[in-house]
Short mmCIF file of C-alpha atoms in Angstrom, two decimals:
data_model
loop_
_atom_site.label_atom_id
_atom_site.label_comp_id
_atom_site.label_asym_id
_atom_site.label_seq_id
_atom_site.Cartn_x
_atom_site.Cartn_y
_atom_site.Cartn_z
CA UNK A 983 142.29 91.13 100.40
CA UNK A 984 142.64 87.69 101.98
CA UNK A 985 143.40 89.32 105.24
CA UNK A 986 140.55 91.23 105.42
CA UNK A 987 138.43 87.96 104.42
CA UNK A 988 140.07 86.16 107.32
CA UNK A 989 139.20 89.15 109.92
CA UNK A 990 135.89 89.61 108.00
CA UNK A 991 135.54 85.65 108.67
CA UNK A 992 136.79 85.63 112.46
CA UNK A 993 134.29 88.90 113.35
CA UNK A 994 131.35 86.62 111.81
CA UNK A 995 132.65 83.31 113.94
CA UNK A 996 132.80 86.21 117.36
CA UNK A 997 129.36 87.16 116.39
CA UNK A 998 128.00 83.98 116.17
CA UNK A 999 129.55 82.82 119.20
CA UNK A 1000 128.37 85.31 121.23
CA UNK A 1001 124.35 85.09 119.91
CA UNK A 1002 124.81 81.70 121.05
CA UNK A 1003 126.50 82.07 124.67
CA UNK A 1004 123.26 84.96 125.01
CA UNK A 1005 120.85 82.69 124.36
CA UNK A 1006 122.38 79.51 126.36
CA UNK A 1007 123.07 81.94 129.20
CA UNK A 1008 119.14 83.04 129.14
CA UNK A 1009 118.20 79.27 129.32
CA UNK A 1010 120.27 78.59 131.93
CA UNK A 1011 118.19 81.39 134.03
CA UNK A 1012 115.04 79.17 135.52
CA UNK A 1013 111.75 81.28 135.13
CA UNK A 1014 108.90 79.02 135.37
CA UNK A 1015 105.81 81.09 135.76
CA UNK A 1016 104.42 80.81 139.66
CA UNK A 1017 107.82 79.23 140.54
CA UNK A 1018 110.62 81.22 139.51
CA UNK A 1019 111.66 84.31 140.12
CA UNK A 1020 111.08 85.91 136.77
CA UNK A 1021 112.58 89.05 137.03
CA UNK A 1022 116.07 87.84 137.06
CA UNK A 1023 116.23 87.39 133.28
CA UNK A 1024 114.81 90.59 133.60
CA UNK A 1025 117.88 92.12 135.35
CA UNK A 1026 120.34 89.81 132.88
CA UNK A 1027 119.18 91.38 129.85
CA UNK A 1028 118.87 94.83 131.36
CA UNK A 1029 122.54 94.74 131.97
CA UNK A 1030 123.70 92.53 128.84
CA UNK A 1031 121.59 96.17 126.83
CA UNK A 1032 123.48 98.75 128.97
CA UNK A 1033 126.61 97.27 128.38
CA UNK A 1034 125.67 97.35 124.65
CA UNK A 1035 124.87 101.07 124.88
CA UNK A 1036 121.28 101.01 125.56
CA UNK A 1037 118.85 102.53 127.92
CA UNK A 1038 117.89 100.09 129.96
CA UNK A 1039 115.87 99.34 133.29
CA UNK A 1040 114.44 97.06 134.93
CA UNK A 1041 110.15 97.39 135.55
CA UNK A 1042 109.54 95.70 138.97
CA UNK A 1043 106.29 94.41 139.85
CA UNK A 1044 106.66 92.28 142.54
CA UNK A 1045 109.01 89.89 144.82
CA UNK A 1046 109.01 87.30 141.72
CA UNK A 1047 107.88 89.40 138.50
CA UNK A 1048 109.52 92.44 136.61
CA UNK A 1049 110.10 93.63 133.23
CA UNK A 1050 112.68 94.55 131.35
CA UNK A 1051 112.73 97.77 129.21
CA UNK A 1052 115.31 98.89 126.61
CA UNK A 1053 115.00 101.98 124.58
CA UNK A 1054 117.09 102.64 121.80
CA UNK A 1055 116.70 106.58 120.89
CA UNK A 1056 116.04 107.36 117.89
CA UNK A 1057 115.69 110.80 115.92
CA UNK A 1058 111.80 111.40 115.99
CA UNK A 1059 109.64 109.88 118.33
CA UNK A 1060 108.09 107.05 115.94
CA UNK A 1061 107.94 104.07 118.15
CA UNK A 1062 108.47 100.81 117.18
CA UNK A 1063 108.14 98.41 120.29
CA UNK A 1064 109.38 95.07 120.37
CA UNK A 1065 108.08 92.16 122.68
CA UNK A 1066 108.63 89.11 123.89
CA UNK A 1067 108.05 87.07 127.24
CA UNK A 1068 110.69 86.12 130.07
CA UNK A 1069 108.18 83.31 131.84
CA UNK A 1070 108.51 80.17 130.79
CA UNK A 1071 105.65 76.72 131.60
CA UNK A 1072 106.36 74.10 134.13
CA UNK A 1073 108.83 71.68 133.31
CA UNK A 1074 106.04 68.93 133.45
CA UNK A 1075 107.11 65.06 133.56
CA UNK A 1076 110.49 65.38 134.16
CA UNK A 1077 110.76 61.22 132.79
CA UNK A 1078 109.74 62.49 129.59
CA UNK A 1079 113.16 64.87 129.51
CA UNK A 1080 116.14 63.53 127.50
CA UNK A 1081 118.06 66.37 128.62
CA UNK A 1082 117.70 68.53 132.00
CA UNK A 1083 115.03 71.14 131.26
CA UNK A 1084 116.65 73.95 133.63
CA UNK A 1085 119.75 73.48 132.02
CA UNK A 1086 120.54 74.09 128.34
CA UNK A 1087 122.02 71.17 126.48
CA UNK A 1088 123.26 71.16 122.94
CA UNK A 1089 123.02 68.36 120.74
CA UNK A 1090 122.97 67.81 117.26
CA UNK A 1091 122.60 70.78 115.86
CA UNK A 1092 119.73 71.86 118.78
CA UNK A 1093 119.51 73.81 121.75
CA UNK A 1094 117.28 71.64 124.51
CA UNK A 1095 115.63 73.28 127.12
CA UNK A 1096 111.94 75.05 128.56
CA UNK A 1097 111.96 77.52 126.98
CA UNK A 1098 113.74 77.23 124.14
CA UNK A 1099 111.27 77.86 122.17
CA UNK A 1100 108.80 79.31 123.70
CA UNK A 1101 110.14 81.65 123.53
CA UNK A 1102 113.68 82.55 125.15
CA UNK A 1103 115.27 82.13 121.31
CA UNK A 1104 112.70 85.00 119.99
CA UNK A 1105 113.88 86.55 122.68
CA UNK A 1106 117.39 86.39 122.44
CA UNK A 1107 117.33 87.22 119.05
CA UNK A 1108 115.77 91.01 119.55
CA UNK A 1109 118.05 91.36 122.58
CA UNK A 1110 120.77 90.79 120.42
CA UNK A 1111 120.24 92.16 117.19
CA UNK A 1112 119.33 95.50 119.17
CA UNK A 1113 122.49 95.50 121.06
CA UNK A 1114 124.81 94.92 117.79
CA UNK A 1115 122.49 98.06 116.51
CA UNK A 1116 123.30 100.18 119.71
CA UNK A 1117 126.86 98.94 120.07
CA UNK A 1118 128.04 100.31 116.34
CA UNK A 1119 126.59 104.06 117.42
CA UNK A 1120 123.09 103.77 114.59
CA UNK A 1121 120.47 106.31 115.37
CA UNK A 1122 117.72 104.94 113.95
CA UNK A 1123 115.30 106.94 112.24
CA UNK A 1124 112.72 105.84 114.63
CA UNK A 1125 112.33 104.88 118.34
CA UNK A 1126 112.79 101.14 119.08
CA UNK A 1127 111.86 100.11 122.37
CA UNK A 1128 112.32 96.74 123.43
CA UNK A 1129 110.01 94.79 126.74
CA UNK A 1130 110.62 91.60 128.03
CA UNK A 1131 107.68 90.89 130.28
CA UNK A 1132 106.66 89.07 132.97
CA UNK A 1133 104.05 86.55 133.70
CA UNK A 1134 102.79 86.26 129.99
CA UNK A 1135 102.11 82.36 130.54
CA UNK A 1136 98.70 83.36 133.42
CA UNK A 1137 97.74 86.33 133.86
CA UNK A 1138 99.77 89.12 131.79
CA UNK A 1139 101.07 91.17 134.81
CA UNK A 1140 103.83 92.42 132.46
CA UNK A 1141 101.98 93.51 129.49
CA UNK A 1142 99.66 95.47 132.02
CA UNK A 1143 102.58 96.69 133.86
CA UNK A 1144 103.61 98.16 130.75
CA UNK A 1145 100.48 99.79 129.23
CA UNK A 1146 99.77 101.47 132.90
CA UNK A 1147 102.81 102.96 132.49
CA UNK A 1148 103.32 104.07 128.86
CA UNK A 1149 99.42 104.25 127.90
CA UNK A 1150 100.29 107.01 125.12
CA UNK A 1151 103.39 104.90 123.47
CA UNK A 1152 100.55 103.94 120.30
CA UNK A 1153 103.69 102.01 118.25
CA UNK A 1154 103.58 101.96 114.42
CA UNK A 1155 104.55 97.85 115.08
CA UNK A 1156 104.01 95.57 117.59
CA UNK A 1157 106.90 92.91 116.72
CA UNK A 1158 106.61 89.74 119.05
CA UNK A 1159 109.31 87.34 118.80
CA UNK A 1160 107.25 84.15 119.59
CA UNK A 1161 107.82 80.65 118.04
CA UNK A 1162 106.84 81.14 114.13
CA UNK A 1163 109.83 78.61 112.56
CA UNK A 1164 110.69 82.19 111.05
CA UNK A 1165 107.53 82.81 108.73
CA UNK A 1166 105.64 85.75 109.36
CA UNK A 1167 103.09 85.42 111.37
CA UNK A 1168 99.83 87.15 111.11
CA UNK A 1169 97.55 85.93 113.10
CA UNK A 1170 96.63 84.55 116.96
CA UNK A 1171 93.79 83.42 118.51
CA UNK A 1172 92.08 84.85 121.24
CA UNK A 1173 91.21 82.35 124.40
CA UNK A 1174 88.19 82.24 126.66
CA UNK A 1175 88.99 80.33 129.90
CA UNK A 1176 85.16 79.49 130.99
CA UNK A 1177 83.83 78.49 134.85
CA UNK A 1178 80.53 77.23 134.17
CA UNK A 1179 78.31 76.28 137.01
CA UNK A 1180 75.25 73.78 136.73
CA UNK A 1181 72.40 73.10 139.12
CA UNK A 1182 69.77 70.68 138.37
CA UNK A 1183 67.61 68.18 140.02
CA UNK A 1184 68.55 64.80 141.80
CA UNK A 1185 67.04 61.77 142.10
CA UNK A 1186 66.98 57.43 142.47
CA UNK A 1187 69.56 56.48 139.31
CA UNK A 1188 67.12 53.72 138.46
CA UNK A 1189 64.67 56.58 137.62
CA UNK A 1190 66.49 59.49 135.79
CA UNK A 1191 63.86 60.72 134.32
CA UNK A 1192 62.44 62.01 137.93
CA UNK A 1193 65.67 64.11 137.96
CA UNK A 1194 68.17 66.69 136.05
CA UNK A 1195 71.43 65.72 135.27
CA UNK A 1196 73.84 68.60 136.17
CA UNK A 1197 76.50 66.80 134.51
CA UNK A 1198 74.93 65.75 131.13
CA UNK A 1199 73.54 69.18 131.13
CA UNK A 1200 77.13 71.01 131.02
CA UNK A 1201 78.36 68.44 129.10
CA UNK A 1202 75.63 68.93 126.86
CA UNK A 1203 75.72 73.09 126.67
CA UNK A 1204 79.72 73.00 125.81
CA UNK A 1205 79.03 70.28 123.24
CA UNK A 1206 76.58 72.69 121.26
CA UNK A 1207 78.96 75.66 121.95
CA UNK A 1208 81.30 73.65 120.50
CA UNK A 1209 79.61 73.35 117.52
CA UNK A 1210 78.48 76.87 117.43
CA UNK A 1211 81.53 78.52 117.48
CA UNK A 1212 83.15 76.12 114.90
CA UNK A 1213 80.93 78.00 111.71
CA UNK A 1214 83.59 81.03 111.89
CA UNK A 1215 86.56 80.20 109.52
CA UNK A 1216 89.78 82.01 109.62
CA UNK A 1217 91.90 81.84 106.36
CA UNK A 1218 95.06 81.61 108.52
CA UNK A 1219 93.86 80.02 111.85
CA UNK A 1220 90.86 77.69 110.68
CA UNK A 1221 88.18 77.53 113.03
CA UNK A 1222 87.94 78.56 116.95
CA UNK A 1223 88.31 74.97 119.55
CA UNK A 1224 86.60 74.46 122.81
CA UNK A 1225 88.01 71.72 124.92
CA UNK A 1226 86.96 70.58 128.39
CA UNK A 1227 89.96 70.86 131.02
CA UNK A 1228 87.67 70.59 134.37
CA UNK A 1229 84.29 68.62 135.02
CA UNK A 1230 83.47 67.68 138.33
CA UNK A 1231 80.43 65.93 140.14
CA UNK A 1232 78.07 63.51 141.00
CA UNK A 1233 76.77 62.45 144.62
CA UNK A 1234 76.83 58.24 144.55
CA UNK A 1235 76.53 55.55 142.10
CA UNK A 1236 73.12 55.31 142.60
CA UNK A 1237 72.12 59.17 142.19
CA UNK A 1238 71.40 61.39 139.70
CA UNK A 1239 74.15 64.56 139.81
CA UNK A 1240 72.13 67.64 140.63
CA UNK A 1241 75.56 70.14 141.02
CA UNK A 1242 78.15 70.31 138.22
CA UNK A 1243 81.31 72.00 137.57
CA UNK A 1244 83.37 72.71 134.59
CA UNK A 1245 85.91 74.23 133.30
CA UNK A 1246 86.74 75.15 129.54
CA UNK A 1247 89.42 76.57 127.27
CA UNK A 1248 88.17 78.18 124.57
CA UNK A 1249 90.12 79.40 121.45
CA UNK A 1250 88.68 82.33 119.48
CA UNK A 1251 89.47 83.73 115.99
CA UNK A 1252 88.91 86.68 114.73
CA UNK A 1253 86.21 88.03 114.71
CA UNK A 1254 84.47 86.54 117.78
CA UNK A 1255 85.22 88.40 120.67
CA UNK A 1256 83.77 87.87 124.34
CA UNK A 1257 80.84 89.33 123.79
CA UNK A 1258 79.98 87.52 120.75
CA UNK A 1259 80.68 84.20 122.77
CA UNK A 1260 78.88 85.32 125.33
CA UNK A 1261 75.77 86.32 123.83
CA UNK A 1262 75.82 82.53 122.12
CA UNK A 1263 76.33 80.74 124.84
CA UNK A 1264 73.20 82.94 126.72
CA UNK A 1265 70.78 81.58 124.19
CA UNK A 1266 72.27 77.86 124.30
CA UNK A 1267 71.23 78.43 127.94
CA UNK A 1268 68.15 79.98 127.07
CA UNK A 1269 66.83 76.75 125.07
CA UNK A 1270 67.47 73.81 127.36
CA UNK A 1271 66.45 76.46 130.63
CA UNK A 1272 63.30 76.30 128.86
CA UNK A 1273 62.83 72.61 128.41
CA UNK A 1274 62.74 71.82 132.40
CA UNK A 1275 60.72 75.15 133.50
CA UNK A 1276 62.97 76.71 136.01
CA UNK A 1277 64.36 73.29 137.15
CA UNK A 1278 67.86 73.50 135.27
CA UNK A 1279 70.36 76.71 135.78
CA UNK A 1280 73.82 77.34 134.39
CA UNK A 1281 76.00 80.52 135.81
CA UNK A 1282 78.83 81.28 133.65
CA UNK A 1283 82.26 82.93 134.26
CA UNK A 1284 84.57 83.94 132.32
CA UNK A 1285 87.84 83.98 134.30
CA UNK A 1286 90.42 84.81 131.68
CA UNK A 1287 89.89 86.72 128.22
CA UNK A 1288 92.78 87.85 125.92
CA UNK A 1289 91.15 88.67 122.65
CA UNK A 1290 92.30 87.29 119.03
CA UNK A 1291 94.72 89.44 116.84
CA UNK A 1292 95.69 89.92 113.19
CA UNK A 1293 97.06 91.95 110.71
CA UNK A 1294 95.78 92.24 106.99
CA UNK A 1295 97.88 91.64 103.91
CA UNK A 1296 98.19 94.78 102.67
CA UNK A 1297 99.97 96.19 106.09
CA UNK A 1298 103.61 98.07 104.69
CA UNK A 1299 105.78 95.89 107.51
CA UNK A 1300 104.10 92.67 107.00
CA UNK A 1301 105.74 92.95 103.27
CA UNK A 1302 108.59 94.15 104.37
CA UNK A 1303 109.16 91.33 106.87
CA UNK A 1304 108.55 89.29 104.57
CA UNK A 1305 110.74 90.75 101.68
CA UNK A 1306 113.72 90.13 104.44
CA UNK A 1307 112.75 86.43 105.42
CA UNK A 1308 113.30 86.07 101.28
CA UNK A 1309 111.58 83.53 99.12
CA UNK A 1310 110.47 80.77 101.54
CA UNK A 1311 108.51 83.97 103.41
CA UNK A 1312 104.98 82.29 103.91
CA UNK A 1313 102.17 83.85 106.35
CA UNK A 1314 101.39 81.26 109.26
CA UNK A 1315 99.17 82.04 112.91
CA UNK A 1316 99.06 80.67 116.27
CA UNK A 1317 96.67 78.86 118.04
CA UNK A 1318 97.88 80.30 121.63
CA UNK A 1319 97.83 83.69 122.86
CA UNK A 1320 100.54 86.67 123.34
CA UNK A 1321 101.11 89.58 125.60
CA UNK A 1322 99.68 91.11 121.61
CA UNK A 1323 95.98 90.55 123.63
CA UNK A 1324 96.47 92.94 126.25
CA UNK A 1325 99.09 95.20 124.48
CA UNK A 1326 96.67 95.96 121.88
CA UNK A 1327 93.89 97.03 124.10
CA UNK A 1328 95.39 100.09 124.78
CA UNK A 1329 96.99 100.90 121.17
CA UNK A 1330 94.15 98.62 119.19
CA UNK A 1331 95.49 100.54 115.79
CA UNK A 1332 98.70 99.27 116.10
CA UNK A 1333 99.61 96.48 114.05
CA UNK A 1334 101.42 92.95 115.19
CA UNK A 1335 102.95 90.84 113.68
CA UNK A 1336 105.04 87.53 114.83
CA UNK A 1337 108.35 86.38 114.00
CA UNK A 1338 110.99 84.12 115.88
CA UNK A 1339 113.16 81.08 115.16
CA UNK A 1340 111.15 78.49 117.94
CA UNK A 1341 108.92 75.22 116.83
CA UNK A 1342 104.87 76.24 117.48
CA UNK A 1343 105.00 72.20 118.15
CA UNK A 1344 107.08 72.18 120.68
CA UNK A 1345 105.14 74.86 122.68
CA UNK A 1346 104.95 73.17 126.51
CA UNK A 1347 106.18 70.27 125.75
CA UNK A 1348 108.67 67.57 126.95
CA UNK A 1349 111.97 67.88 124.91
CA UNK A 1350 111.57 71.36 124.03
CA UNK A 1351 114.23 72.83 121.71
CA UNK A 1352 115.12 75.61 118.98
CA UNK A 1353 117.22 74.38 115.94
CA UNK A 1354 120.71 76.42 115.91
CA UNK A 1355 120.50 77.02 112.19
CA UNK A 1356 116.72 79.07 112.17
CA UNK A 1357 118.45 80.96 115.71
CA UNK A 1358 120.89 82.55 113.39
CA UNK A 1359 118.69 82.64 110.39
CA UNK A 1360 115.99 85.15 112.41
CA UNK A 1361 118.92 87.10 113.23
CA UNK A 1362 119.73 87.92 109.99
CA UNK A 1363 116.20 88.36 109.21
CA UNK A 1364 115.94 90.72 111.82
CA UNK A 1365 119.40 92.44 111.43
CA UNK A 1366 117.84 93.64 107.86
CA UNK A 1367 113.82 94.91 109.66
CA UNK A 1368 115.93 96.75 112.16
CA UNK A 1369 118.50 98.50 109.46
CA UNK A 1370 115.52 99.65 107.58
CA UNK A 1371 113.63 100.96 110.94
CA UNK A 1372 117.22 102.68 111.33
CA UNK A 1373 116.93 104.43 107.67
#
């Protein structure tokens, strides 16, 4: 008896060990998005699967972006797909570091580095826990296949890469592994990233009333779509944000601005959608177009969309996710987009949900890190969701 608790003991202390060295190994790999070359996690984890039993390739895209795709075979062809993102942002300030962001440090209890959140730890947890899976010989019941994509952090060249590819996969369960401080997580918004152009009328700044200011007049427009968009409230994700990331003009001191740019991030939740936005924003135009008789313009663009996601509370996996989290199991969303936004456009019945051991907080921020303690606790967690997908 006490020998098998010892070897029980020193099996749990291996396994432990080597979740860690995975995940401090994928740090260690640099993949800032437009810098990096991505696909070289990509090509880590393909191998670190294979070796584990499963089949694995890697999805190249590009010189700098690929995907990595795992399939663990199981005995129908009920999919369950898991995802998560290789990319990580720019390191930023590199004053405001304590620790090196391109290298992982540990410290009190912490992993520190970009990306360890967001979202190399959700990451590192599904690589893992599906590799332990393949590894002890489980068919599962149903299919699991497992992409790490490229490029989620712009434009979503991975997720597209993916749905071009396998456009009739339709998964029971989208399971993304981004930053939800293990609670489930329902809910994302969708984001708008809006060029808006203004043209209006210049003229002597002692006299502005002879002219049309192009600035005022976009500040003005994204003020009152501000506004307009806030009267949608989302149970999970409160109410959709517009912020101002880009406004440039003006001529001189002395004259009034009659050219205007702007840029603005806009954060959606369900159920606006584009064309909801859209058609608001047309009639905010509309109303101060009218005002100046042909003398004020706006042209719109929208330059990014990914649209907002979530999952009711009556969906079978949400309870069962939660069931494994145990007790503390609360519902939470995100205020950011995933690769769930473009995934779902080709499988829009499939549900998502979100689950990993990263900080939302620390999303793109200085001193990014992952506590070591809710790393091995979403491991367990998802240890248990994948032995029931194996049933």
């Amino acid at each position: 008896m006490g020998t098998g608790k010892i070897t029980e003991k020193r099996t749990e202390e291996q396994r432990r060990a080597e979740a860690l060295a995975l995940l401090k190994h994928i740090l260690d790999i640099p993949s800032v998005n437009g810098k990096d070359r991505e696909q070289e996690t990509a090509v880590y984890l393909a191998e670190y699967l294979k070796r584990k039993g499963m089949e694995t390739r890697v999805q190249l895209i590009d010189e700098h972006h690929g995907n990595v795709i795992g399939v663990l075979k199981g005995k129908t062809e009920e999919t369950i797909l898991f995802n998560g993102h290789l990319d990580t942002v720019p390191y930023g300030d590199i004053n405001e570091w304590n620790t090196n962001p391109a290298v992982c440090t540990e410290q009190d209890g912490r992993l520190y580095a970009r990306g360890a959140s967001d979202m190399k730890s959700g990451l590192a947890v599904m690589a893992f826990v599906l590799g332990e899976l393949a590894e002890s010989g489980c068919v599962p019941q149903k299919t699991i296949v497992f992409a790490g994509t490229c490029d989620e952090e712009r434009g979503g060249l991975g997720a597209k890469e993916i749905i071009k590819e396998y456009p009739d996969l339709f998964p029971e369960l989208l399971l993304i592994g981004e930053p939800t401080s293990c609670q489930a997580g329902v809910a994302q918004k969708g984001c708008i990233w809006l060029k808006l152009s203004v043209s209006g009328k210049t003229s002597h700044g002692a006299e502005p009333w002879q002219g049309i200011n192009a600035l005022e007049q976009g500040f003005g427009l994204l003020a009152d779509l501000r506004e307009e968009l806030k009267r949608e409230e989302h149970p999970v994700l409160g109410h959709s944000t517009l912020q101002i990331t880009m406004a440039e003009g003006g001529i001189a001191p002395n004259m009034t601005p009659d050219r205007a740019k702007f840029l603005a991030d806009i954060r959606i939740v369900p159920p606006l959608n584009e064309k909801e936005v859209l058609n608001r924003l047309e009639c905010l135009m509309q109303k101060r177009c009218e005002v100046y008789n042909g003398g004020l313009a706006f042209v719109p663009e929208i330059t990014n969309y990914r649209m907002p996601v979530e999952t009711g509370p009556e969906n079978q996996w949400l309870h069962r996710l939660k069931g494994f989290i145990g007790d503390d199991a609360g519902e939470t969303g995100i205020n950011y987009f995933t690769d769930a936004s473009i995934l779902l456009t080709a499988w829009p019945d499939s549900p998502a949900l979100l689950f990993g051991p990263g900080e939302p907080q620390m999303c793109h921020k200085p001193n990014e890190y992952v506590e070591i303690s809710k790393y091995l606790e979403a491991i367990r967690v998802m240890e248990k969701f994948c032995w029931y997908i194996a049933k």
